[in-house]
Coordinates of C-alpha atoms and ligand atoms in Angstrom, one line a residue:
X44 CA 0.0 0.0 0.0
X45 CA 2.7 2.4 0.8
X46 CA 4.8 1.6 -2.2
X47 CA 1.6 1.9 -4.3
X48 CA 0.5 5.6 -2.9
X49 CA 4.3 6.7 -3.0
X50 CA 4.5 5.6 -7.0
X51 CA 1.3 7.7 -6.8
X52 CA 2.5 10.7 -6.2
X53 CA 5.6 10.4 -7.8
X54 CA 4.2 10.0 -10.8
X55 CA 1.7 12.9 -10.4
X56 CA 4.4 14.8 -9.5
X57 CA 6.0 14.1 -12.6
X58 CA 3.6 15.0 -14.4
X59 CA 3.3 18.1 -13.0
X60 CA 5.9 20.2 -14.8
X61 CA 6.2 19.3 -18.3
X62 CA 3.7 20.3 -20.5
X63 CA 1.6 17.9 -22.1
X64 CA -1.0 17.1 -24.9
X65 CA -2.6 13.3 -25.6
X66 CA 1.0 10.9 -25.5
X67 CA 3.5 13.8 -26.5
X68 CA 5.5 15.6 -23.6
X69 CA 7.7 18.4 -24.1
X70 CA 10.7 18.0 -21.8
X71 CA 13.9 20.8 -21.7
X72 CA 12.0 23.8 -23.7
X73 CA 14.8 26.2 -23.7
X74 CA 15.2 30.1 -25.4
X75 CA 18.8 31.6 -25.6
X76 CA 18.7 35.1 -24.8
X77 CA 20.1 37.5 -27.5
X78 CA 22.1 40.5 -28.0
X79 CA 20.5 43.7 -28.1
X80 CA 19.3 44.7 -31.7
X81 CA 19.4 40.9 -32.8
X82 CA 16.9 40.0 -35.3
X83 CA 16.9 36.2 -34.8
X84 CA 16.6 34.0 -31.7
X85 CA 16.5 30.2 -31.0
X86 CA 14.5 27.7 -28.8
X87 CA 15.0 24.0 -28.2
X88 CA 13.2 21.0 -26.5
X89 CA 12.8 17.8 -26.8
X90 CA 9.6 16.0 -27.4
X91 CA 8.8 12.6 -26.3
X92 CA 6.1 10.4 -27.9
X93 CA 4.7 7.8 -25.6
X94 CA 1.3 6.7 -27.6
X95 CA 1.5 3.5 -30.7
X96 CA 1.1 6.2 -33.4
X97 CA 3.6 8.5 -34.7
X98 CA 2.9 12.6 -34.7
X99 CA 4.5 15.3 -36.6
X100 CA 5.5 18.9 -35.3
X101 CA 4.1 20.9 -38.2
X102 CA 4.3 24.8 -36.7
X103 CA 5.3 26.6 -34.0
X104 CA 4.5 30.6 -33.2
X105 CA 5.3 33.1 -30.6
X106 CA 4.1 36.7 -30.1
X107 CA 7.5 38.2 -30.3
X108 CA 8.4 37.1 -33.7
X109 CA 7.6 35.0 -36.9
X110 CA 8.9 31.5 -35.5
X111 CA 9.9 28.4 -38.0
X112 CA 11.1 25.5 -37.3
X113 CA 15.0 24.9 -38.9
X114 CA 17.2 22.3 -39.2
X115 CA 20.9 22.7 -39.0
X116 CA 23.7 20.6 -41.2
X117 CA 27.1 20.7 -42.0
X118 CA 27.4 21.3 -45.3
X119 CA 31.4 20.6 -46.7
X120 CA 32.8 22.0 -43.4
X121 CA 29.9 24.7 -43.3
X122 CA 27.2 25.1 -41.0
X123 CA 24.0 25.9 -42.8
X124 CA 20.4 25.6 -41.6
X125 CA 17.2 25.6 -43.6
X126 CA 13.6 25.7 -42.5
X127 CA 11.7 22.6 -42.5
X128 CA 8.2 23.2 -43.7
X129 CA 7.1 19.6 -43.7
X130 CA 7.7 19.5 -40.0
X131 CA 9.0 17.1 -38.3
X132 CA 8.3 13.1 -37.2
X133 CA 7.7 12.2 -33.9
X134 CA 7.8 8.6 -34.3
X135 CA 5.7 6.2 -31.5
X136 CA 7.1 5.4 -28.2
X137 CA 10.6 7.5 -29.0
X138 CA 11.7 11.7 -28.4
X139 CA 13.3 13.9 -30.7
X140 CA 15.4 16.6 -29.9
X141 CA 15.6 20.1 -31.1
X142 CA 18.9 20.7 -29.9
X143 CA 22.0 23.2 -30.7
X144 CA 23.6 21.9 -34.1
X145 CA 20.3 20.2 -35.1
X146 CA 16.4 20.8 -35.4
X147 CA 15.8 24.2 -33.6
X148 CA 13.0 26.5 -33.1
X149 CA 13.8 29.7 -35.1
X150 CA 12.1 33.0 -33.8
X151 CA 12.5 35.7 -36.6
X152 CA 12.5 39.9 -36.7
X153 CA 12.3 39.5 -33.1
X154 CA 10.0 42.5 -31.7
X155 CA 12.2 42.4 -28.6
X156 CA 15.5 41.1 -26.8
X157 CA 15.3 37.7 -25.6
X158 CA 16.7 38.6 -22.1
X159 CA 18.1 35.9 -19.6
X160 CA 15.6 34.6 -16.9
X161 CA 12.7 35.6 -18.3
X162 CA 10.1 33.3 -19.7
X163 CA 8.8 32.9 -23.0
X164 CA 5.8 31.1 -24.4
X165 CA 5.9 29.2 -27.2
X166 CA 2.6 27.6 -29.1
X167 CA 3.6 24.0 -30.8
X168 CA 0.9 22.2 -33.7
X169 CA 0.8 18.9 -33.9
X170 CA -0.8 17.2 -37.2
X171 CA -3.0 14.8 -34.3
X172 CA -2.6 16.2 -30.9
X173 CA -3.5 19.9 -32.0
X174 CA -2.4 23.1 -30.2
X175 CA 0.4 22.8 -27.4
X176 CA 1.7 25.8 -25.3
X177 CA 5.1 25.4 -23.5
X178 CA 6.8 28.0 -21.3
X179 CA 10.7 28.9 -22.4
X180 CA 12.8 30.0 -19.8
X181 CA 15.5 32.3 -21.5
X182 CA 18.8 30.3 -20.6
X183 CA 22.5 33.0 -21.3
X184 CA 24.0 33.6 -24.8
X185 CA 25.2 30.6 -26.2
X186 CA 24.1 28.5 -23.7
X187 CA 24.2 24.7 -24.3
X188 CA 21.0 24.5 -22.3
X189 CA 19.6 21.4 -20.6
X190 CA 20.2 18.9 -23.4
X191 CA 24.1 19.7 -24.1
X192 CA 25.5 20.8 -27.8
X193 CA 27.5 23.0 -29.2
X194 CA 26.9 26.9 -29.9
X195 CA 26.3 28.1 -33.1
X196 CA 28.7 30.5 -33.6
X197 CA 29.8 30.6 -37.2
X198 CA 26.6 29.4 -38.6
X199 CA 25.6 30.9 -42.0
X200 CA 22.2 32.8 -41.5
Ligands
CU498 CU1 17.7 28.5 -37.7

């Protein structure tokens, strides 16, 4: 009985902080703050598919710029990125990262500064689970965030 009622709340309390819609939870939703008078910013998360079915990430917006999603290769020694406007798989029972060097949320003609320790919100589309809001917390220039990577200095805009 104890064991039971302790998995209990452990699991509620789980559940408690990262945001969730159907089987999909977003885990390590990131910003990185930018310079003053930058024009782009970046977000990353990682989203974790826990239901038979696979679901695709097909748009993202925010209020404080036009947000796409990217992906970012190296391209014969260069980094490049591209937008990715057939959005992205999130195959059953797996989680894909948008992490430094990789997919990555793109927030462009920023109305504002990104500034460290605040908070911004983010609105994720799913093709089946629909609308998803996550919260941002804005992490220092360049930082790897949560998930690790590299920076992405040098990176052809
Ligand atoms: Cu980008």
């Amino acid at each position: 009985m104890n064991i039971f009622v302790s998995t209990a709340l452990l699991a509620l309390a789980l559940a408690s902080s990262p945001a969730s819609a159907s089987d999909l939870t977003v885990q390590n939703a990131f910003a990185r703050a930018t310079p003053k008078g930058a024009q782009v910013g970046a977000g990353y998360l990682s989203i974790r598919n826990d239901g038979a079915s696979a679901d695709r990430l097909t748009g993202v917006a925010v209020d404080f710029a036009k947000a796409e999603i990217h992906e970012m290769k190296t391209n014969n020694g260069v980094m490049e990125m591209r937008e990715i406007t057939a959005g992205v798989e999130i195959p059953a029972h797996s989680t894909v990262k948008l992490a430094p060097g990789g997919y990555h949320l793109m927030f462009v003609g920023l109305k504002h500064p990104l500034i460290k320790g605040e908070t911004v919100e983010a609105t994720l589309t799913f093709e089946h689970a629909g609308a998803l809001a996550v919260d941002m917390p804005v992490l220092p220039i360049g930082a790897p965030g949560p998930t690790g990577g590299h920076d992405m200095k040098g990176m052809k805009m």
